[in-house]
Coordinates of C-alpha atoms in Angstrom, one line a residue:
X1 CA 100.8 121.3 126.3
X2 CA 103.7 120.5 129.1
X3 CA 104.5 117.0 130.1
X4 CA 106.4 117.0 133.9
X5 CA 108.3 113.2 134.6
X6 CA 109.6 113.5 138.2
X7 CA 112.8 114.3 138.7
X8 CA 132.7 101.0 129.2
X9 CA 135.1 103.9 127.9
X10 CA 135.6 104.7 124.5
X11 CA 137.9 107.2 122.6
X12 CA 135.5 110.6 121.6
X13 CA 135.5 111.4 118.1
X14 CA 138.1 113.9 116.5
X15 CA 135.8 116.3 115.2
X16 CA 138.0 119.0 114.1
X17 CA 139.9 116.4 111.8
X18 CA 137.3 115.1 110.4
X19 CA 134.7 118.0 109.8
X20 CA 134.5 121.0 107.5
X21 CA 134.4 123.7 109.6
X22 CA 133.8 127.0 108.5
X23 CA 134.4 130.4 110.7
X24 CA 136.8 132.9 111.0
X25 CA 137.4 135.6 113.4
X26 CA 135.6 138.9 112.5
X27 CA 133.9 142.0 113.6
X28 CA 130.0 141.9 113.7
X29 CA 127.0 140.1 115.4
X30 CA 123.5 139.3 114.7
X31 CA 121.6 141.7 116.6
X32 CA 119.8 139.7 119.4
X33 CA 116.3 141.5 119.4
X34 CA 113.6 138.9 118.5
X35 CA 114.6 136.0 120.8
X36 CA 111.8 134.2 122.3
X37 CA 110.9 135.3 125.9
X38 CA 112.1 132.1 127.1
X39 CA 115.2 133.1 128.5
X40 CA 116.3 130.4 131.0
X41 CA 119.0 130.4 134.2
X42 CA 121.8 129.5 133.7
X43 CA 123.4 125.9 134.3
X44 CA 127.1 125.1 134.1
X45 CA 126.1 121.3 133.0
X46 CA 123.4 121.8 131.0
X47 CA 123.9 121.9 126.9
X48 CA 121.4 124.1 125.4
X49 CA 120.4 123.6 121.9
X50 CA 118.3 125.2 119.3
X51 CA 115.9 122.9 117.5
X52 CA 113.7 124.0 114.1
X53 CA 110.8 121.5 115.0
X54 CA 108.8 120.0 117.5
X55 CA 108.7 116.2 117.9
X56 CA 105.6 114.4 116.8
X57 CA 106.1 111.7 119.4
X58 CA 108.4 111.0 122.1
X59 CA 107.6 107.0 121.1
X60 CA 109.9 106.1 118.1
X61 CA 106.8 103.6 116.9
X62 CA 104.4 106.2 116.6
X63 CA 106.7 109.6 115.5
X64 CA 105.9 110.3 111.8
X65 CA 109.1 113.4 111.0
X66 CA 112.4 112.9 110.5
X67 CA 113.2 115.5 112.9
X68 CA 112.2 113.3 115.9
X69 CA 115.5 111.6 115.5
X70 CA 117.5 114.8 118.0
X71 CA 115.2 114.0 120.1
X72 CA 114.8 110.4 120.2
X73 CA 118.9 109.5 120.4
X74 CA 119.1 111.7 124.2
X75 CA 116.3 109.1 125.4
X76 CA 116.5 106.0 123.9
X77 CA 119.8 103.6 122.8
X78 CA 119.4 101.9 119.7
X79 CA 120.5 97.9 119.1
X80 CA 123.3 98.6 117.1
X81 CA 124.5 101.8 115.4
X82 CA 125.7 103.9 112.7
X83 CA 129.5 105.2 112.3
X84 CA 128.7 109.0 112.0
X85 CA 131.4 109.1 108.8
X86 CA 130.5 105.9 106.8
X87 CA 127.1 104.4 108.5
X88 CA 128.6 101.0 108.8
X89 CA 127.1 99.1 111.6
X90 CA 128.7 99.5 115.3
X91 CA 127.8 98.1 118.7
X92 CA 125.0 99.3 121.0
X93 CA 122.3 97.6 123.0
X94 CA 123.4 94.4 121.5
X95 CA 127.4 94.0 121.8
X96 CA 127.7 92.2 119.0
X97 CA 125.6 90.4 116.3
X98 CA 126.1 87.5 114.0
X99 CA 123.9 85.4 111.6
X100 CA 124.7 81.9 111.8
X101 CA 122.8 81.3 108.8
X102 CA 121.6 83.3 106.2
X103 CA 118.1 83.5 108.1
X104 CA 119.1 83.7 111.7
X105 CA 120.1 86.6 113.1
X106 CA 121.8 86.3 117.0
X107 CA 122.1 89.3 119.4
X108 CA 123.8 89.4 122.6
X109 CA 122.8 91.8 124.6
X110 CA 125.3 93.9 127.1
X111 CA 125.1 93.7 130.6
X112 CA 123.8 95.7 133.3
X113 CA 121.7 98.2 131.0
X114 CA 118.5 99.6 132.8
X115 CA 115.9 101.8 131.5
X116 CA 115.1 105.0 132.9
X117 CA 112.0 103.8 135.3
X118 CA 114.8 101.0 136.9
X119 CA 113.8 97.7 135.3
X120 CA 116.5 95.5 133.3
X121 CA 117.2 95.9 129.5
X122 CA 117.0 92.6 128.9
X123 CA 116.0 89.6 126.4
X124 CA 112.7 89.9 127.1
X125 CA 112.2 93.2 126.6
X126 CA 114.1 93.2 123.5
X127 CA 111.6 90.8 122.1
X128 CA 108.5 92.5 123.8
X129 CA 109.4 95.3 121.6
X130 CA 110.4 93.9 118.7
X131 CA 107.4 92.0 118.6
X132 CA 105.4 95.4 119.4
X133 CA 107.3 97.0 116.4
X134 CA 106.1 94.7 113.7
X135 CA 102.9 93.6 115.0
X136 CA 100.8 96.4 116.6
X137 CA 98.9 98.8 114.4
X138 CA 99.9 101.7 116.0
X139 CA 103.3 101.3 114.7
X140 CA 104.9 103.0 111.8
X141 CA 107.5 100.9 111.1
X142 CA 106.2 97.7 110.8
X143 CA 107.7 98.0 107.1
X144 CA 111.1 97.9 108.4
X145 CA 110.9 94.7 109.9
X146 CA 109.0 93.0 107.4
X147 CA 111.2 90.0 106.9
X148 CA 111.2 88.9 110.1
X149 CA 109.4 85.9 110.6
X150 CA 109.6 85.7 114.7
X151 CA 111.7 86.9 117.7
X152 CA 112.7 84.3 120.1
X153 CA 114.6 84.7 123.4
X154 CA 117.7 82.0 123.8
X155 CA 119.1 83.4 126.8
X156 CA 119.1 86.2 129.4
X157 CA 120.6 88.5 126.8
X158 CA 120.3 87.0 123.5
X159 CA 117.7 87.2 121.0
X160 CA 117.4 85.3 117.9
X161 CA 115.6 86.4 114.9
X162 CA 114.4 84.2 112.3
X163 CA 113.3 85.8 109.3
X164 CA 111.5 84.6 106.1
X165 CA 114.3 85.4 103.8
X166 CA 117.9 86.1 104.0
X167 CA 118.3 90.5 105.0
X168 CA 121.8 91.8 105.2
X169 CA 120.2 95.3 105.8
X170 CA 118.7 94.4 109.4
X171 CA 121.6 95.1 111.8
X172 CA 121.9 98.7 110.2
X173 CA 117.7 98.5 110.3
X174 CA 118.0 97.9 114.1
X175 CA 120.4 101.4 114.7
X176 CA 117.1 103.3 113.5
X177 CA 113.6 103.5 115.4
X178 CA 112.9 99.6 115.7
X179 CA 116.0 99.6 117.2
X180 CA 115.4 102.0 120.4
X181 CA 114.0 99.6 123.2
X182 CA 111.4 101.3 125.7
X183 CA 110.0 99.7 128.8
X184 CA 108.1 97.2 128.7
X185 CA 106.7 98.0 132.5
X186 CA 105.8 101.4 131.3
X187 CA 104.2 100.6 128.2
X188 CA 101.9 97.8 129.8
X189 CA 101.0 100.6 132.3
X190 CA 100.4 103.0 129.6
X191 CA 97.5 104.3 128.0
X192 CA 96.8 102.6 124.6
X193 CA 100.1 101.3 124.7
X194 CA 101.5 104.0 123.5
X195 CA 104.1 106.7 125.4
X196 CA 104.4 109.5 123.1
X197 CA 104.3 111.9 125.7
X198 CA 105.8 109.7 128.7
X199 CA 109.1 108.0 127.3
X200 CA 110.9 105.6 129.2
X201 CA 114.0 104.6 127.1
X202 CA 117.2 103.6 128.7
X203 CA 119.4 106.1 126.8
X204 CA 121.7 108.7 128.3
X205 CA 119.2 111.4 129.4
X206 CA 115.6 110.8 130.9
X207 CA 112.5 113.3 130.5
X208 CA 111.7 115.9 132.8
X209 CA 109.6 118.2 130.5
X210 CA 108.1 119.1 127.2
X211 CA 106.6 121.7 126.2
X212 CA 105.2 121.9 123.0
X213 CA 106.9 124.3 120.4
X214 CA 108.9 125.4 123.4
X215 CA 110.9 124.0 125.2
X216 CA 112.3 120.0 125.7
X217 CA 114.8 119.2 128.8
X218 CA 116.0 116.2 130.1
X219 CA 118.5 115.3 132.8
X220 CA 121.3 112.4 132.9
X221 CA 119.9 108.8 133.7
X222 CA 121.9 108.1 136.6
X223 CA 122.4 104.6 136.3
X224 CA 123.4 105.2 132.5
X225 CA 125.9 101.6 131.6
X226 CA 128.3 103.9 129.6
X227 CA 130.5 105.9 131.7
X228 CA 131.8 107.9 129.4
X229 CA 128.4 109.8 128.3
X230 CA 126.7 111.6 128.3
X231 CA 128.9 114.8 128.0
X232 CA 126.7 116.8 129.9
X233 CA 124.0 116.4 133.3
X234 CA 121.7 118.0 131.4
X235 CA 120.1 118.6 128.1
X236 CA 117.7 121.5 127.2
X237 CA 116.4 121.8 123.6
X238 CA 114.7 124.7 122.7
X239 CA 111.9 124.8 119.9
X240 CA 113.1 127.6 117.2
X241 CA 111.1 127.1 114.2
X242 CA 113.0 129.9 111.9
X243 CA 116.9 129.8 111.0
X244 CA 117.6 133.2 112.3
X245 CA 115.8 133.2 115.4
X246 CA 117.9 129.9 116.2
X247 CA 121.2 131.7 115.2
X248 CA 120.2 134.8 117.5
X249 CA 120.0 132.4 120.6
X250 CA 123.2 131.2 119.6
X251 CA 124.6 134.6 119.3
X252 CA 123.2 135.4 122.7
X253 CA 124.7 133.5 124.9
X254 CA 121.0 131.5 125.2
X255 CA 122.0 128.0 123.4
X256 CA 125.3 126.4 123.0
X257 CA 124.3 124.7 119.4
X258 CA 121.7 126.0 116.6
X259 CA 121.2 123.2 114.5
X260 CA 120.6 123.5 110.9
X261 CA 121.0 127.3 110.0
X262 CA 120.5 127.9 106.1
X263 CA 123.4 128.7 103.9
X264 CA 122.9 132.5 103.6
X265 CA 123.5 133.3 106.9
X266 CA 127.1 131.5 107.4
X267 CA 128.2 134.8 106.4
X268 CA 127.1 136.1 109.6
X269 CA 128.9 133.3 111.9
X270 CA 132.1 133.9 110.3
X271 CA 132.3 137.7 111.7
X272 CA 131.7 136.0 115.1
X273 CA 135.0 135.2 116.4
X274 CA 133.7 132.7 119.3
X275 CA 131.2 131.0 116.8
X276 CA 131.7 128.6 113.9
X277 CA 130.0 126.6 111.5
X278 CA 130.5 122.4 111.4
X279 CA 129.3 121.4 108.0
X280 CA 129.1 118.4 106.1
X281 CA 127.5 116.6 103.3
X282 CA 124.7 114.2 104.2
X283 CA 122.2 112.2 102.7
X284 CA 119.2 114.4 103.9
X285 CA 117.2 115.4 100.5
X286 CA 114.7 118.1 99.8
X287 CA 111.6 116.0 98.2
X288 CA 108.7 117.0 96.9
X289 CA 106.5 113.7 97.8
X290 CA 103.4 113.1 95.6
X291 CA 100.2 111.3 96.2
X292 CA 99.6 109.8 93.4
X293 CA 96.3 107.8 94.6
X294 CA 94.0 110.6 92.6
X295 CA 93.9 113.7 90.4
X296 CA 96.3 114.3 87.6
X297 CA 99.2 112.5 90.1
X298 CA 97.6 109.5 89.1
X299 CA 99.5 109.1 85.6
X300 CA 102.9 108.3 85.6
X301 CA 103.8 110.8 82.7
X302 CA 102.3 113.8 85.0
X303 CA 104.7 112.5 87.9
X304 CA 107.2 112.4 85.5
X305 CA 106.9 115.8 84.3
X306 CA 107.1 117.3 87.2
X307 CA 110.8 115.7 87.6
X308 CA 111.6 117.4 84.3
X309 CA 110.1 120.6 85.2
X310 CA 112.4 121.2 88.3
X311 CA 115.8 122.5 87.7
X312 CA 117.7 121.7 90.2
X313 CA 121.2 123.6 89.6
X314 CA 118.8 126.9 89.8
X315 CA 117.0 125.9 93.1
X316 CA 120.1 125.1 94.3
X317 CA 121.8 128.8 93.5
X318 CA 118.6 130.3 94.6
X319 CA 117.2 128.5 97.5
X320 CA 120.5 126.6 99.1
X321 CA 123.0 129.5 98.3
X322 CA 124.7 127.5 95.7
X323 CA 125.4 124.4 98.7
X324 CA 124.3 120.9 97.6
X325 CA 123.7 118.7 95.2
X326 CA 121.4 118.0 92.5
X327 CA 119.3 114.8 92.9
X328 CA 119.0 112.5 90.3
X329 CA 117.8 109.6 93.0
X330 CA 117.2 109.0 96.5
X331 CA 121.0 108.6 97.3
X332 CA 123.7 111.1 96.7
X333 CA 127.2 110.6 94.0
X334 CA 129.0 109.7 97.2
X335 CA 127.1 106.5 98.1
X336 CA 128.1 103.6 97.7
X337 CA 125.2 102.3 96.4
X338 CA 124.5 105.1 93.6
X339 CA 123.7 103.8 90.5
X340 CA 124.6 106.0 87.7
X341 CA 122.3 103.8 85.3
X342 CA 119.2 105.4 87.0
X343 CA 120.3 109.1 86.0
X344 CA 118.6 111.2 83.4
X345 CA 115.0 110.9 85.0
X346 CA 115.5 114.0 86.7
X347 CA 117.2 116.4 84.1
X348 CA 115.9 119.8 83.4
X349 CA 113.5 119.6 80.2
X350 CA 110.7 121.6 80.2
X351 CA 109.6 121.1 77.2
X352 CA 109.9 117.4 77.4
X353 CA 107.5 118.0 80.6
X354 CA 104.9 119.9 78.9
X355 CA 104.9 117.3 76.2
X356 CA 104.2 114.4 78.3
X357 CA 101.5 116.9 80.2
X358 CA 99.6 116.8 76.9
X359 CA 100.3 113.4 76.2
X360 CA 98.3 112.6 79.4
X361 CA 95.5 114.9 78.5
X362 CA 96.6 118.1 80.2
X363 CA 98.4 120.4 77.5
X364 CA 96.9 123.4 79.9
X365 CA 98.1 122.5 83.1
X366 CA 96.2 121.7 86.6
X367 CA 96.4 123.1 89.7
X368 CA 97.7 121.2 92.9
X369 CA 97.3 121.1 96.5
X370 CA 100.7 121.5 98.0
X371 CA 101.7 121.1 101.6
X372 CA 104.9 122.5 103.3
X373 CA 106.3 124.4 106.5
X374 CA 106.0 128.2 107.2
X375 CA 109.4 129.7 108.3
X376 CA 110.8 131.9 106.1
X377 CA 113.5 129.4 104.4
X378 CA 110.6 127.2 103.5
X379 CA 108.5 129.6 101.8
X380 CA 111.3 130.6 99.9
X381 CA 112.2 127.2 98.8
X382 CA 108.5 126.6 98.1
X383 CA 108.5 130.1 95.8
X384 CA 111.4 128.9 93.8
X385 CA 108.9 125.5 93.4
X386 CA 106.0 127.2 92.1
X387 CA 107.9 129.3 89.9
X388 CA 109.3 126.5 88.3
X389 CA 106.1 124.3 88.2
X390 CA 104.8 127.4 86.6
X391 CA 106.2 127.6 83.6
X392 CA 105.0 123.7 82.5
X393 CA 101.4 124.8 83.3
X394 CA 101.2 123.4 86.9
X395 CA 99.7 125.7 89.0
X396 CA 99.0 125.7 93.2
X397 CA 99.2 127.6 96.4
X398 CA 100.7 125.8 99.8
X399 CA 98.7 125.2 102.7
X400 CA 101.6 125.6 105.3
X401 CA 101.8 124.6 108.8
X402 CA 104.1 123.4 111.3
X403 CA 106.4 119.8 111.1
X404 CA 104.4 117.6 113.2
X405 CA 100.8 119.1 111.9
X406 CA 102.0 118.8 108.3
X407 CA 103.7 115.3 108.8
X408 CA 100.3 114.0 110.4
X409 CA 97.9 115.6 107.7
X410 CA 100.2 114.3 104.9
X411 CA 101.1 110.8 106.1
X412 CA 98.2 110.1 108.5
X413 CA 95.2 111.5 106.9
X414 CA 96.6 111.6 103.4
X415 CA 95.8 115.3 102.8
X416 CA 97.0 117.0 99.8
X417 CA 98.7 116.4 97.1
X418 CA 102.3 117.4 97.1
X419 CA 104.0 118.0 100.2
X420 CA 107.5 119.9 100.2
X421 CA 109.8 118.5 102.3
X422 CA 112.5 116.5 103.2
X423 CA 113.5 112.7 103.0
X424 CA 116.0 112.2 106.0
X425 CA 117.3 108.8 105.3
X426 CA 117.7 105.9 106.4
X427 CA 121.1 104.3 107.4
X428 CA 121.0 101.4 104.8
X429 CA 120.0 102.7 101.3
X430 CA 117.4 99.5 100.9
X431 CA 115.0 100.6 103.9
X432 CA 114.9 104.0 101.9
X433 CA 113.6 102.5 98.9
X434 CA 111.7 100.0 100.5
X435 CA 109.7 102.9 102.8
X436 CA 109.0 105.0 100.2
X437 CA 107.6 102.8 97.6
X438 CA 106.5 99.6 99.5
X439 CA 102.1 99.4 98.8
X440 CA 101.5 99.6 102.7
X441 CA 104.1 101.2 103.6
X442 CA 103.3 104.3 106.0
X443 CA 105.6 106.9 104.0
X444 CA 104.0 105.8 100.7
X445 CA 100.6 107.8 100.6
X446 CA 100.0 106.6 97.5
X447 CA 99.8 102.7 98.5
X448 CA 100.0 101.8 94.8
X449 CA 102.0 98.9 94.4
X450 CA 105.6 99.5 93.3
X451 CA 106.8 98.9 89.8
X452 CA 107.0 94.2 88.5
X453 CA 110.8 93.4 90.2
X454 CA 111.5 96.2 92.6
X455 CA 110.6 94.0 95.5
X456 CA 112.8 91.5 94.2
X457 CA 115.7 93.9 93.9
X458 CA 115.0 95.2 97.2
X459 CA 114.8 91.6 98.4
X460 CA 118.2 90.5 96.4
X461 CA 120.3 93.5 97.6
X462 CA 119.7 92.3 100.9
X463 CA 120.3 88.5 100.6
X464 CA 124.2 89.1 100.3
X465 CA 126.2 91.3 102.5
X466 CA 128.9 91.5 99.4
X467 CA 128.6 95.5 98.6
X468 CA 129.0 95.3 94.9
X469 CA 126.5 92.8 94.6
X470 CA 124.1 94.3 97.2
X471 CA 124.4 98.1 94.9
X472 CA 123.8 96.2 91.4
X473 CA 120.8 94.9 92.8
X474 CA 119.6 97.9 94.8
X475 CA 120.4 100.0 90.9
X476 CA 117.3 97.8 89.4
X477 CA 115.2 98.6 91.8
X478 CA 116.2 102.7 91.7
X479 CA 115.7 102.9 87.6
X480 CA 112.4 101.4 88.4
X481 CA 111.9 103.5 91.2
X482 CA 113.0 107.1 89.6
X483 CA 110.7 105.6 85.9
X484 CA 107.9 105.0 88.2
X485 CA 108.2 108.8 89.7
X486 CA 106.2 107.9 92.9
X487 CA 108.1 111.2 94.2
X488 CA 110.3 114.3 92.7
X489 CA 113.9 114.3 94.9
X490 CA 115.2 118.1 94.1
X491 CA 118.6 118.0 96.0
X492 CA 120.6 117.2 98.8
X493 CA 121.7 119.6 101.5
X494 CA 124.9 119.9 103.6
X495 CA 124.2 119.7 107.8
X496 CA 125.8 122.9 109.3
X497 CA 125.6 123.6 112.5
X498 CA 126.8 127.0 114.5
X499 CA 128.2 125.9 117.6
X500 CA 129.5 128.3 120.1
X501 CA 133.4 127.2 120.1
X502 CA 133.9 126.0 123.8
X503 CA 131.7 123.1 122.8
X504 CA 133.5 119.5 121.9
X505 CA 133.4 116.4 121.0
X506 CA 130.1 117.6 118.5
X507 CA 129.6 117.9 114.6
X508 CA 127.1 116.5 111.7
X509 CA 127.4 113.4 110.2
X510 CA 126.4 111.9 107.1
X511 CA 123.1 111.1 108.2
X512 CA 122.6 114.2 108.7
X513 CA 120.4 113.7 112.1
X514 CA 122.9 115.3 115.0
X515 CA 123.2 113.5 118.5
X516 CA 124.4 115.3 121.5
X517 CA 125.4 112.7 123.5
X518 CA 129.0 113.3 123.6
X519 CA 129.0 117.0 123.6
X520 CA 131.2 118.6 126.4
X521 CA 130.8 122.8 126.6
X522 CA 134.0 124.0 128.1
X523 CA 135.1 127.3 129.6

């Protein structure tokens, strides 16, 4: 399907000091046969990027992957936003923020912002979505604004929300999807109230097409409030489901940017001598998610075994090229908020696994319905899986399709079992929790209730905004999370990006969900 819409300075970030770059001048290429025949025209103000999945939704209340995100940030602003080395809390739509008590939260808006279709980003628009957010069932993120009691407009540009309990996590909530503001004119005009395919945001670029699993391209919004972005006129993403094939349109000249190649071929960027890679470590995490509403997934000693079946130094060495991080939680040794008291759940044992297989009844295995993505890096990762499930006695076969398809079957229509994948984060470490394991929650297929006191530790993290206090609180609520075993974290992966090195003012950060907005391609 194609979709046709008609046609304050601030210092850019130091990239080069503050990524780990790898690439060194070399002899050699990847050979350029197998590119898509999608070869555009060239334009000198147009950034070209290659993208491994297709968005679910161009509406950031409907999407359901992770992988929207790239595409979300070139259409939509968010309320506040994330520093890409630390995720503390910044300015955006709202300039600044402040709770004048522990339940009232004040934003005042900036001035002058428009959305793409020419009406005012204003106070009542900020509240018309807010309100849409939490309150319409078409939205999948009604979870994250679950403390909030009501949204009130105080002025032109200032909202005030009052919520039921104190929530230091909500400013950092707001630089994510319930942040980005779309039109209120459009959405009333829209069908079902709903613009997954028709966005109107008021970010740096506006739509002109989609394709799907093609081809994305958007121009600048003219009237855009910051002048110093975006970097380019024009973006064009293009849909490149396998590593490779996104590091040939790289070496051809096609794309500026392929995002996320895998670790085994950085070898090949090196030899390139106008290519490199920008790497860092992020709080992305391959996952295997359970639904543990029926079948053996049911007991908490099966979901259990499988975290001591996986052994996550030897899927990193042989899926990840020896590049990441074991997971013993939902939050990497570099957070602030990792709790070493929760570690152990997740340490190699299988014969601690089979034990507590039999304990539950099944001393010869079962056999599980997985779900998962075909390119090729997948199905590796997925052999390594099996392999290792295998020798405990579970037993299975993936059903693989695309991103979006999978996404939909697996948290939609709660197909399957187990679905490989990855957990993307969220910029404050309570909203990860509280997604995954909240009862009615859309990311917990399960909707079995979470463990006696993990709301409360969820709910006492956020009633300080002391950091100490907020990560003794929020370790509770991950020992009870990680004993409960609702899902199996395996390990977290670096970002790295091959960027063609005339481009600027772009790298990862530690969310590990890459915006273009700044990105300048030079001679």
């Amino acid at each position: 399907m194609t979709t046709e819409i008609g046609r304050t300075s601030a210092a850019q970030p130091d990239w080069k000091r503050r990524l780990f770059i790898l690439g060194a001048a070399g002899a050699g290429a990847l050979a350029v046969s197998g590119l898509p025949g999608r070869v555009l025209a060239a334009t000198a103000d147009r950034l070209k990027v290659a993208l491994h999945a297709n968005p679910s939704s161009l509406d950031p209340a409907t999407g359901s992957s992770g992988s929207d995100h790239m595409y979300l940030y070139c259409l939509y602003d968010t309320l506040t936003e994330w520093d890409p080395d630390t995720l503390t809390v910044r300015p955006g739509l709202a300039r600044s923020h402040a709770f004048t008590d522990p339940k009232t939260l004040v934003l005042d808006l900036q001035e002058g912002v428009t959305f793409h279709d020419g009406t005012p980003l204003d106070a009542e628009a900020v509240k018309f979505n807010l309100d849409r957010v939490r309150g319409e069932p078409i939205s999948n993120i009604r979870a994250d604004l679950a403390t909030v009691e009501s949204v009130e407009v105080t002025g032109p540009l200032q909202v005030t929300l009052h919520l039921k309990e104190p929530d230091s996590a909500l400013p950092l909530i707001l630089s994510d999807r319930v942040g980005m503001v779309v039109s209120p004119t459009a959405l009333r005009a829209s069908e079902g109230g709903r613009l997954d395919r028709a966005p109107v945001g008021s970010g740096p670029w506006k739509l002109v097409s989609w394709t799907d699993g093609e081809r994305f391209l958007a121009e600048k919004h003219s009237a855009y409030w910051r002048q110093d972005r975006p970097g380019m006129q024009e973006i064009e993403i293009l849909i490149m489901p396998d590593a490779a094939t996104r590091l040939r349109s790289l070496q051809s000249g096609q794309t500026h940017i392929a995002c996320q190649i895998t670790e085994l071929l950085q070898p090949i960027v090196k030899r390139s001598p106008k290519l490199e890679v920008r790497a860092r470590p992020t709080i992305w995490c391959y996952i295997l998610f359970l639904n543990a509403s029926k079948g053996p997934l049911a007991d908490v000693r099966v979901r259990q075994a499988l975290n001591y079946a996986i052994d996550r130094e030897n899927f990193i060495r042989a899926a990840m090229a020896g590049q990441g991080e074991a997971a013993s939680m939902m939050l990497p040794k570099s957070h602030w908020a990792y709790a070493p008291e929760a570690e152990g759940r997740t340490a190699y044992d299988p014969d601690r696994a089979k034990a507590l297989l039999a304990e539950a009844g099944f001393a010869d295995g079962f056999t599980l319905d997985f779900r998962g993505f075909p390119d090729q890096a997948y199905v590796q990762r997925q052999e390594v899986i099996l392999n290792q499930l295998g020798k405990v006695g579970i037993r299975g076969r993936f059903a693989n399709a695309p991103i979006p398809e999978t996404d939909s079957r697996w948290w939609g229509e709660r197909q399957g079992e187990a679905y490989f994948s990855v957990w993307t984060g969220r910029p404050d470490p309570t909203n990860t929790y509280a997604t995954l394991y909240g009862e009615t929650s859309y990311y917990n297929p399960s909707r079995l209730k979470p463990p006696e006191g993990f709301m409360e530790a969820i709910t006492e993290s956020r009633s300080t905004d002391d950091q100490a206090a907020r990560a003794k609180a929020l370790a509770r609520a991950q020992v009870l999370a990680m004993d409960f075993a609702l899902n199996v974290p395996i390990a977290f992966r670096y970002q790295m990006d091959a960027v063609n090195r005339s481009v600027s003012d772009f790298g990862p950060n530690l969310l590990g969900k890459p915006k273009f907005t700044t990105a300048v391609v030079g001679a």
